[in-house]
Coordinates of C-alpha atoms in Angstrom, one line a residue:
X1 CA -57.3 47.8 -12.8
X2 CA -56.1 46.9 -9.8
X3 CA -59.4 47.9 -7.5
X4 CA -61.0 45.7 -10.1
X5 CA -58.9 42.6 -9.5
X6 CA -59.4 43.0 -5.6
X7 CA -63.0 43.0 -5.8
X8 CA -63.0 40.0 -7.9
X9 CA -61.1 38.6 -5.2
X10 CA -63.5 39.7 -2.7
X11 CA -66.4 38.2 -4.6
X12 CA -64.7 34.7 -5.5
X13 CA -64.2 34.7 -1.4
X14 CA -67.5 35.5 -0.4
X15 CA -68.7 32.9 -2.8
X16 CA -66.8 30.5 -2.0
X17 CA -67.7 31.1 1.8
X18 CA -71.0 30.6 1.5
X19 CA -71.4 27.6 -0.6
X20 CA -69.4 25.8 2.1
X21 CA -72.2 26.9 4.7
X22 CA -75.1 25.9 2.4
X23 CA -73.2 22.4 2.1
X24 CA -73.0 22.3 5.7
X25 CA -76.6 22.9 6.5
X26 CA -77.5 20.5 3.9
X27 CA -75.2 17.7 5.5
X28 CA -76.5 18.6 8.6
X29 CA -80.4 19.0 7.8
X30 CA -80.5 15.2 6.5
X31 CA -78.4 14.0 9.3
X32 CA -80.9 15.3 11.6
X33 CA -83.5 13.7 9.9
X34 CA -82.0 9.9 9.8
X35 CA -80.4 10.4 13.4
X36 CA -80.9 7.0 15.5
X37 CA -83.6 7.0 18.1
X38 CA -85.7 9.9 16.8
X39 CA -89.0 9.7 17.8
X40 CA -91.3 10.1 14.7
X41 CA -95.3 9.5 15.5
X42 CA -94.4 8.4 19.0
X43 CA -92.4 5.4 17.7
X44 CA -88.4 5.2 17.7
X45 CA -86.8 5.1 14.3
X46 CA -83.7 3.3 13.6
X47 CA -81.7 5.0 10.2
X48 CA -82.2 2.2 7.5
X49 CA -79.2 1.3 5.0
X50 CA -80.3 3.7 2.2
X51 CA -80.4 6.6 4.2
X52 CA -76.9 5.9 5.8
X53 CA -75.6 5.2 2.0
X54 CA -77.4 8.7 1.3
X55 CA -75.6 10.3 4.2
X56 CA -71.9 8.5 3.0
X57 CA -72.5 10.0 -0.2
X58 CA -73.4 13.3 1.0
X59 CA -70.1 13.6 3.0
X60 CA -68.0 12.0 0.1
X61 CA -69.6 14.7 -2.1
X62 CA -69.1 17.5 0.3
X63 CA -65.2 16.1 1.1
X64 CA -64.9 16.2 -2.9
X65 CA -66.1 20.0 -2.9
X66 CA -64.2 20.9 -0.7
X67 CA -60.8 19.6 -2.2
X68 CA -61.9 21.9 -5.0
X69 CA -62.7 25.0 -3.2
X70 CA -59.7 24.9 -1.2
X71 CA -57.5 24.5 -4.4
X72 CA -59.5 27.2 -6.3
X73 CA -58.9 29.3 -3.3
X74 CA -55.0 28.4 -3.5
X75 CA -55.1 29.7 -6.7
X76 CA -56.1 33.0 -6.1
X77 CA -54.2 33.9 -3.4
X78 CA -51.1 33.1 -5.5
X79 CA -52.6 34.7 -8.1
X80 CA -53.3 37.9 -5.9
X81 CA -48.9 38.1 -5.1
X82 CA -48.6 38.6 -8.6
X83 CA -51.7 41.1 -8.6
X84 CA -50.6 42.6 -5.5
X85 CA -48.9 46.3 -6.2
X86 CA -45.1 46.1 -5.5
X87 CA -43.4 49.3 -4.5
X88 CA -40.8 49.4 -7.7
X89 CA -39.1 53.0 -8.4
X90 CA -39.9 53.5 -12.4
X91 CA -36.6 53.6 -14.1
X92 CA -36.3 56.9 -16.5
X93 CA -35.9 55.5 -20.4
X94 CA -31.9 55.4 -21.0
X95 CA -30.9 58.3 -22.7
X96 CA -29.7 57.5 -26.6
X97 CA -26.2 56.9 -27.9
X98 CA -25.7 59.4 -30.6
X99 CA -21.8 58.2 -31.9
X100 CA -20.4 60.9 -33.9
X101 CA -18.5 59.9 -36.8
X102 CA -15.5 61.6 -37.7
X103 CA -14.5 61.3 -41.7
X104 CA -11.4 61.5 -42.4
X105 CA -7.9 61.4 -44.7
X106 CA -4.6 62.8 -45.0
X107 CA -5.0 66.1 -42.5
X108 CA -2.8 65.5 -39.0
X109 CA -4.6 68.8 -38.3
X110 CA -8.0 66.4 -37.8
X111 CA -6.6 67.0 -34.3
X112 CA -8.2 70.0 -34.1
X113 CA -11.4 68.7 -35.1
X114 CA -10.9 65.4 -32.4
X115 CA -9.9 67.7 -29.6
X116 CA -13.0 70.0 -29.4
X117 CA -15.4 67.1 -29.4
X118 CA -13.1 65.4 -26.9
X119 CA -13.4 68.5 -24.8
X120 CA -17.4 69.7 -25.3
X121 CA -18.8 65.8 -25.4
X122 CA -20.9 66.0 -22.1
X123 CA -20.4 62.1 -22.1
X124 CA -18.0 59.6 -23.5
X125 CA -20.5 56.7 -23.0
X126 CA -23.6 58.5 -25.1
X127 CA -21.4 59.8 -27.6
X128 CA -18.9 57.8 -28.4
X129 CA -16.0 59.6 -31.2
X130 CA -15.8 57.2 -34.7
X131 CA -12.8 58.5 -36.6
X132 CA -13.3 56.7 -40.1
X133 CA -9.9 57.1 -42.1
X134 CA -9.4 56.4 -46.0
X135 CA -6.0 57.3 -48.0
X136 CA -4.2 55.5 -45.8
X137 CA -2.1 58.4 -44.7
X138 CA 0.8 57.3 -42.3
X139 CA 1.1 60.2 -40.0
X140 CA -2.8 61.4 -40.1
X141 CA -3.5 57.5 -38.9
X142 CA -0.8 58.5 -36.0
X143 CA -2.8 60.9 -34.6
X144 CA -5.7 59.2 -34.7
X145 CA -4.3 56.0 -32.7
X146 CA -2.6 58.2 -30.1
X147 CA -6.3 59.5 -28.6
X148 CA -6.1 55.5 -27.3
X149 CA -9.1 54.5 -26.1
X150 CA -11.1 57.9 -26.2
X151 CA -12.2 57.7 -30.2
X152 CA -12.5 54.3 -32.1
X153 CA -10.0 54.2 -35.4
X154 CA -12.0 52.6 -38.5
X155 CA -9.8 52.2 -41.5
X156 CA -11.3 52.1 -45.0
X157 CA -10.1 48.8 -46.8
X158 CA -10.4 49.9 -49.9
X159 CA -7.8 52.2 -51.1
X160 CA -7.5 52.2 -54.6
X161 CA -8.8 54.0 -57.9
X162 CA -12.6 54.2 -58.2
X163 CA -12.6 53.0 -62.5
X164 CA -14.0 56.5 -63.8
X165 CA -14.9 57.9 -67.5
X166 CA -11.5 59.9 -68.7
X167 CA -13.3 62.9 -68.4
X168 CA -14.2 62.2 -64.8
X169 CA -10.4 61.6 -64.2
X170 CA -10.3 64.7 -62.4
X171 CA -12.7 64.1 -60.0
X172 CA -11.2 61.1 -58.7
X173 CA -11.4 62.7 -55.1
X174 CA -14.8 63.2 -55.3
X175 CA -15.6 59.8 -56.0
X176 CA -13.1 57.9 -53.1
X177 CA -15.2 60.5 -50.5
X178 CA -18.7 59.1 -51.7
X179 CA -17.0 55.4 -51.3
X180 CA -15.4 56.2 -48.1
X181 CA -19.3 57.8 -47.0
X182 CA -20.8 54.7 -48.0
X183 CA -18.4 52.4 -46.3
X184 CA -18.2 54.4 -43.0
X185 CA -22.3 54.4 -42.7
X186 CA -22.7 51.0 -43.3
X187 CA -20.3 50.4 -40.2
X188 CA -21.6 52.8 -38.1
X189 CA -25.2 51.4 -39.1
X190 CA -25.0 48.0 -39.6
X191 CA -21.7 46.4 -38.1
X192 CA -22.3 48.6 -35.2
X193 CA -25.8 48.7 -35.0
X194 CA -26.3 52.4 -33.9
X195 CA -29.7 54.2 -34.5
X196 CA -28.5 57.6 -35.6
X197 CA -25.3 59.5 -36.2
X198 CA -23.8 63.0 -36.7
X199 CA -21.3 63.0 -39.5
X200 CA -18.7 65.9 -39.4
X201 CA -15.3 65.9 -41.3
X202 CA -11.5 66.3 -40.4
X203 CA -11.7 70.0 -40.8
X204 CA -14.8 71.4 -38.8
X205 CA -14.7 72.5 -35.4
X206 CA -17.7 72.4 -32.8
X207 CA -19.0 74.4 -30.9
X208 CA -19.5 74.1 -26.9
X209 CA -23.5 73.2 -27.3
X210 CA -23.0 71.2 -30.1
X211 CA -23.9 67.7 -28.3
X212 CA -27.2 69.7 -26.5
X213 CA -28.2 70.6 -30.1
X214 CA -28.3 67.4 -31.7
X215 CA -29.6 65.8 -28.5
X216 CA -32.3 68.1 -28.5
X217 CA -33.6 67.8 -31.3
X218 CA -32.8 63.9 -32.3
X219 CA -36.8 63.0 -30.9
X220 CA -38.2 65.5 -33.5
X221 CA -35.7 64.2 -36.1
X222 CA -37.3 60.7 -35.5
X223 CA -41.0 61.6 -34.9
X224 CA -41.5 63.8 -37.5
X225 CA -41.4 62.7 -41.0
X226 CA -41.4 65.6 -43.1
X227 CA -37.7 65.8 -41.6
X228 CA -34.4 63.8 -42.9
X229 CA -31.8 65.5 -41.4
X230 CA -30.2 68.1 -38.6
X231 CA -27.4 70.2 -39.6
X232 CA -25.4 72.3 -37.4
X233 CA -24.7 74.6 -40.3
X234 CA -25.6 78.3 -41.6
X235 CA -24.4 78.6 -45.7
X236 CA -25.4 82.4 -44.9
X237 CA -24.0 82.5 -41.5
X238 CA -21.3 84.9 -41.6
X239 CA -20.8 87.4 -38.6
X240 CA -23.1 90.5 -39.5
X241 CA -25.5 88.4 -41.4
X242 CA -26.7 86.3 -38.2
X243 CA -28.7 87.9 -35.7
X244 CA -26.0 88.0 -32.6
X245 CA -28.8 87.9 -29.8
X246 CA -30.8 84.7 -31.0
X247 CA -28.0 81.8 -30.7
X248 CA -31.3 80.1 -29.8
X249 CA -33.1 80.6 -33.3
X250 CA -33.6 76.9 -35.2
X251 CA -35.2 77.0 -39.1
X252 CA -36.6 74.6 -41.1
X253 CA -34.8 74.7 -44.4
X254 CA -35.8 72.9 -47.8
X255 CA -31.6 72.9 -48.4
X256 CA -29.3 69.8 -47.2
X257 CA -26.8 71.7 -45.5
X258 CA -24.3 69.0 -44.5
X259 CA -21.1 70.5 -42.3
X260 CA -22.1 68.6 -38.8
X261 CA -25.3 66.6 -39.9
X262 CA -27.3 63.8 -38.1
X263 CA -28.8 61.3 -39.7
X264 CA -31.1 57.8 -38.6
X265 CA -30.4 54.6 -39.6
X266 CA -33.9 54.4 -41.5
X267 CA -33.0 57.2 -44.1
X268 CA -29.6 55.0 -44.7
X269 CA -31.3 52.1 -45.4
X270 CA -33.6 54.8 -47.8
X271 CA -30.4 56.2 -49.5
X272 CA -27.9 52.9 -49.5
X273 CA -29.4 51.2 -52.1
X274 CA -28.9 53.9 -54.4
X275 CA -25.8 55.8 -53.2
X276 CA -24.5 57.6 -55.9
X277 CA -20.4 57.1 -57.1
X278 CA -19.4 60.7 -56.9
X279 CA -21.2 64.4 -55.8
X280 CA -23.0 62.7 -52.7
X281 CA -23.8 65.8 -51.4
X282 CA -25.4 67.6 -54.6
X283 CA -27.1 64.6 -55.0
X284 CA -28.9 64.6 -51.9
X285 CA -29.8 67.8 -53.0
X286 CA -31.6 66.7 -55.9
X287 CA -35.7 66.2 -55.4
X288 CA -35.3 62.4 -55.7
X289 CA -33.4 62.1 -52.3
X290 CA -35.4 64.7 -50.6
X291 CA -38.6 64.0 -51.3
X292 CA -40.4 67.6 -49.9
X293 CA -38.4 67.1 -47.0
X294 CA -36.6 69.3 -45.1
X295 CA -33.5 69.5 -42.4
X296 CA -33.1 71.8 -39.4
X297 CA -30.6 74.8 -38.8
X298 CA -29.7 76.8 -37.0
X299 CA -29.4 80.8 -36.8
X300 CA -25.9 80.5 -35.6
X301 CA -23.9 77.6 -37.1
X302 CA -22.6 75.1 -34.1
X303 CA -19.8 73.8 -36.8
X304 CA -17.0 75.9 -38.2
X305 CA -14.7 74.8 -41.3
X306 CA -11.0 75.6 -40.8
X307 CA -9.8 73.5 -44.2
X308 CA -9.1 75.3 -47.1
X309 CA -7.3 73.0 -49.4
X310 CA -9.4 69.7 -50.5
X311 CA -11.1 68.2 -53.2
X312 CA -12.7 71.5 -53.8
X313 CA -9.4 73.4 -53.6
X314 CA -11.1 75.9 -51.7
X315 CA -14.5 76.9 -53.7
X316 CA -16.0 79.0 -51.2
X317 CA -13.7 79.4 -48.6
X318 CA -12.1 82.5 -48.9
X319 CA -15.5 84.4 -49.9
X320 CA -17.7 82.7 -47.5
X321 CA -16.3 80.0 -45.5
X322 CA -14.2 81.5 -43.1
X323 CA -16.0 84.2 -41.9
X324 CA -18.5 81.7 -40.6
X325 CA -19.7 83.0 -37.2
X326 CA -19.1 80.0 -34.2
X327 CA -21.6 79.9 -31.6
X328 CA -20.1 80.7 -28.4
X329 CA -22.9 80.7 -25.6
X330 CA -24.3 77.8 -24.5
X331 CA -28.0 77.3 -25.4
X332 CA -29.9 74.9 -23.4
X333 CA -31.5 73.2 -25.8
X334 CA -32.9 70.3 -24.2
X335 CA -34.7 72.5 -22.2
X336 CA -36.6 74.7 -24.3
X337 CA -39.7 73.8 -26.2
X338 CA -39.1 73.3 -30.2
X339 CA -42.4 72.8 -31.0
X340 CA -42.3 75.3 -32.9
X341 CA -40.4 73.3 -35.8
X342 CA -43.5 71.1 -36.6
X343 CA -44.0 71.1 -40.4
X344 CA -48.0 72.7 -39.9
X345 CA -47.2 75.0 -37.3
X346 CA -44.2 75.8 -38.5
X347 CA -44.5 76.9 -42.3
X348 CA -47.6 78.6 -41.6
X349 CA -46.4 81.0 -38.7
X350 CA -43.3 81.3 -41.3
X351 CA -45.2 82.5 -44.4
X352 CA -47.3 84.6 -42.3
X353 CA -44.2 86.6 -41.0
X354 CA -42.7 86.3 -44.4
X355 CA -45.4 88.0 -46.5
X356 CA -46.9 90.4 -43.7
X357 CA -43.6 92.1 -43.4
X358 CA -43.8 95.2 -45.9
X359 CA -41.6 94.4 -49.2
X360 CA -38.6 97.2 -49.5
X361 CA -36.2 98.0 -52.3
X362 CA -32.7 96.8 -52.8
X363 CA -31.5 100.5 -52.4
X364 CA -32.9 101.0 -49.4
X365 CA -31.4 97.5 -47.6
X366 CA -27.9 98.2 -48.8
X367 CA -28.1 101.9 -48.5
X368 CA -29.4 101.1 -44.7
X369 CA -32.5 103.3 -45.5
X370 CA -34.9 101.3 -44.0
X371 CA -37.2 102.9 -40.9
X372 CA -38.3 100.7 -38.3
X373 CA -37.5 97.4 -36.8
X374 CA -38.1 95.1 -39.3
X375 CA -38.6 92.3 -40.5
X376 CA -38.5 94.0 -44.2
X377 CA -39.3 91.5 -47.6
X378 CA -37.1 91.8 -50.6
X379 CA -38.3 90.2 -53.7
X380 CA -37.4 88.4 -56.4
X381 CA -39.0 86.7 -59.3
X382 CA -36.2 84.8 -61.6
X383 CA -33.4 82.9 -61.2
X384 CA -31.4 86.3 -62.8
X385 CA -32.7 88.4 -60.3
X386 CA -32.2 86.4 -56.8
X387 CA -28.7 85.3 -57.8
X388 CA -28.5 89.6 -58.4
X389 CA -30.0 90.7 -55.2
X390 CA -28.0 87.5 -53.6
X391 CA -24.5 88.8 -55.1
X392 CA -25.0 92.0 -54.3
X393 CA -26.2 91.5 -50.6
X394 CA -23.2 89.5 -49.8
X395 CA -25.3 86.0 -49.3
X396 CA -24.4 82.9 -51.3
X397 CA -25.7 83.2 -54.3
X398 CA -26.1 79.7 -55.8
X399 CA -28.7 77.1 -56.1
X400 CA -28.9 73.4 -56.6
X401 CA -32.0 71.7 -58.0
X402 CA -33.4 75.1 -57.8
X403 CA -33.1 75.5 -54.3
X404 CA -31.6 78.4 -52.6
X405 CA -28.6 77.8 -49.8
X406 CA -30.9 78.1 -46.4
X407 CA -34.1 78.4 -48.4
X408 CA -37.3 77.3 -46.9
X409 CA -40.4 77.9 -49.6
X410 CA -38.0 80.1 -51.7
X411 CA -37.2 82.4 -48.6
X412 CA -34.2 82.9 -47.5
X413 CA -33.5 84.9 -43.9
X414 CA -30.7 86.6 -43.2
X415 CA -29.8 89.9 -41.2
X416 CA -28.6 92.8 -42.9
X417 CA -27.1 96.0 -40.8
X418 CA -29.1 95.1 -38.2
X419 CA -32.5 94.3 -39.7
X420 CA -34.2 91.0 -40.5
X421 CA -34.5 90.3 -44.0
X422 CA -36.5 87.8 -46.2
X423 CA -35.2 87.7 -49.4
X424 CA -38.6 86.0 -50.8
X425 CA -40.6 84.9 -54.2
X426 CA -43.9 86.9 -54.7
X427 CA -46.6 85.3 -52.5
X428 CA -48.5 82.0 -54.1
X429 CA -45.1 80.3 -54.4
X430 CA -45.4 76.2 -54.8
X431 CA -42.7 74.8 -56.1
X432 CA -38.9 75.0 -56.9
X433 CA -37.9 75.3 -60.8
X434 CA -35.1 72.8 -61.1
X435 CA -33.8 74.5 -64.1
X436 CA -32.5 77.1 -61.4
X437 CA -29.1 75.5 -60.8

């Protein structure tokens, strides 16, 4: 473009050059002609009044030209210092401010919790620490406020009883948590004006690449749409059941896993409108809210929960929760190529693995009778027989709107003494049966 502009400048130059010259030689050639005391025929001429009102009107009309040329001329050499290359470093786009926001109530042991992200947050400008606190608990608010100026302390307004059917009476907790969610996205969204967010609550602790995970992978969160969330959580991620030397390994997986999850603004202003009062979290689950898409996990979960008493009162926790395996090595994320996740690439290099791996009996996993590296296929057909194999196999054995915890097409990895196992539907699988909850 710029070679372009220069030899447009060239040419304008050159033209205007020599139209000058041809207007001189014409002023010229018809002065000559009407000079005084040029001899024409042998007989002196004397210039008569026409021809010297023809040569004022010549040099009028040259004078007048060349106002013009000389302006247009000014024009394009101030045109050419805005044309002309300037030597300007180019400034590197500024790296996004992913807040994370912390929810929660009445635990002082949210300390914990505040602490690790304090001390593994690479930078307190790009990730700034949102501790959003309902209940209105005196001594957990104490905490909060004596971080200072390190975390920002939102308190939720509204503190009383949600209006609930009696039979719902119980579940009062339930329903404060999905007004409390509501409440602390809007701010972080709208008063605040962020562009994405990674929600974790009082009782999870992170791991020491838990910024360079969600970092990593924000720009495929918002570039790819068949995805609506990251999680930093593993449902089947107990130690013996993750594969110890792939704290690199990331999945696609059809299940919202929640437990250290980032969001965008865009799928808020999606889900807002129709927040539910209660059960946020099964109801994301439900195919309404997820719409065929799918979130990203990883092998090794980057959040573990340390809060057993709750709304819950513990469902989970002393089966499963607990023996959660932390990540402990730092994975570069940010430097390694996840291409890998796109939805094409990915689900067809996934099925291929899946289905070409040969398909063994449950005797033989949990007897540890299989021969060879693996990957090895176990499969099931009904809902009776995956929650069986699941039981059984020590993985989490429930579903929600048919969908398997960590299941991506109705597979579900995990390790098992050693091997890689796909706990799989027979091959043609399309759909989820929503009965299967």
């Amino acid at each position: 473009m710029i070679r372009k502009r220069v030899s447009l400048i060239c040419c304008v130059a050159f033209l205007f050059v020599t139209w000058n010259a041809v207007l001189v030689l014409l002023l010229l050639g018809r002065a000559q002609q009407g000079q005084p005391g040029q001899v024409q025929g042998g007989v002196a001429q004397n210039p008569t009044g026409d021809m010297v009102d023809d040569l004022n009107r010549i040099a009028d009309t040259f004078e007048s030209e060349l106002r013009k040329q000389k302006d247009i001329l000014s024009q394009i050499l101030n045109d050419w210092s805005l044309w002309k290359p300037k030597d300007r470093k180019v400034r590197p786009p500024s790296p996004p401010v992913i807040p994370i926001l912390v929810m929660a109530c009445n635990r002082v042991t949210v300390k914990r919790c505040v602490d690790k992200l304090i001390q593994h947050r690479p930078s307190a400008d790009l990730h700034p620490i949102l501790v959003s606190q309902d209940c209105g608990h005196a001594e957990t608010a104490q905490v909060i406020r004596s971080y200072g100026d390190k975390v920002t302390h939102l308190s939720q307004p509204d503190l009383s009883d949600v209006p609930v059917r009696p039979e719902h009476k119980k579940f009062q907790g339930y329903y404060k948590i999905s007004r409390h969610y509501r409440w602390a996205l809007n701010q972080v969204f709208r008063n605040l004006s962020y562009s994405s967010v990674v929600v974790v609550e009082d009782d999870l602790e992170v791991a020491p690449d838990f910024f360079e995970y969600f970092r990593a992978l924000q720009p495929l969160l918002q570039s790819d749409p068949s995805l609506w969330c990251v999680s930093a959580w593993n449902d089947n991620g107990r130690d013996g059941f993750v594969d110890p030397g792939r704290a690199d390994l990331l999945y696609r997986t059809d299940f919202f896993p929640g437990l250290g999850w980032m969001l965008l603004r865009e799928l808020w202003e999606e889900l807002e409108p129709k927040w539910p009062a209660s059960f946020w979290d099964d109801w994301m689950r439900q195919p309404e809210q997820r719409r065929g898409r799918a979130c990203v996990r990883p092998e090794v979960s980057r959040t573990l929960t340390f809060g057993r008493q709750g709304v819950s009162l513990g469902q989970f926790y002393d089966k499963y929760l607990r023996y959660i395996k932390l990540n402990t090595e730092f994975v570069p994320f940010t430097k390694l190529d996840l291409g890998y996740l796109k939805e094409q690439d990915y689900r067809e290099n996934f099925q291929k693995e899946v289905y070409a791996a040969p398909v063994v009996t449950y005797e033989a996993v949990k007897q540890g009778q299989l021969t060879g590296s693996g990957p090895f296929r176990l499969q099931y057909s009904t809902k009776d027989s995956f929650k069986v194999l699941a039981r059984n196999l020590g993985i989490m054995d429930d579903l929600k709107s048919g969908v398997p915890r960590t299941g991506y097409r109705g597979v579900v990895s995990f390790f098992s003494r050693g091997r890689r196992i796909y706990l799989a539907p027979p091959p043609g699988w399309t759909q989820y049966d929503s009965t299967w909850s």
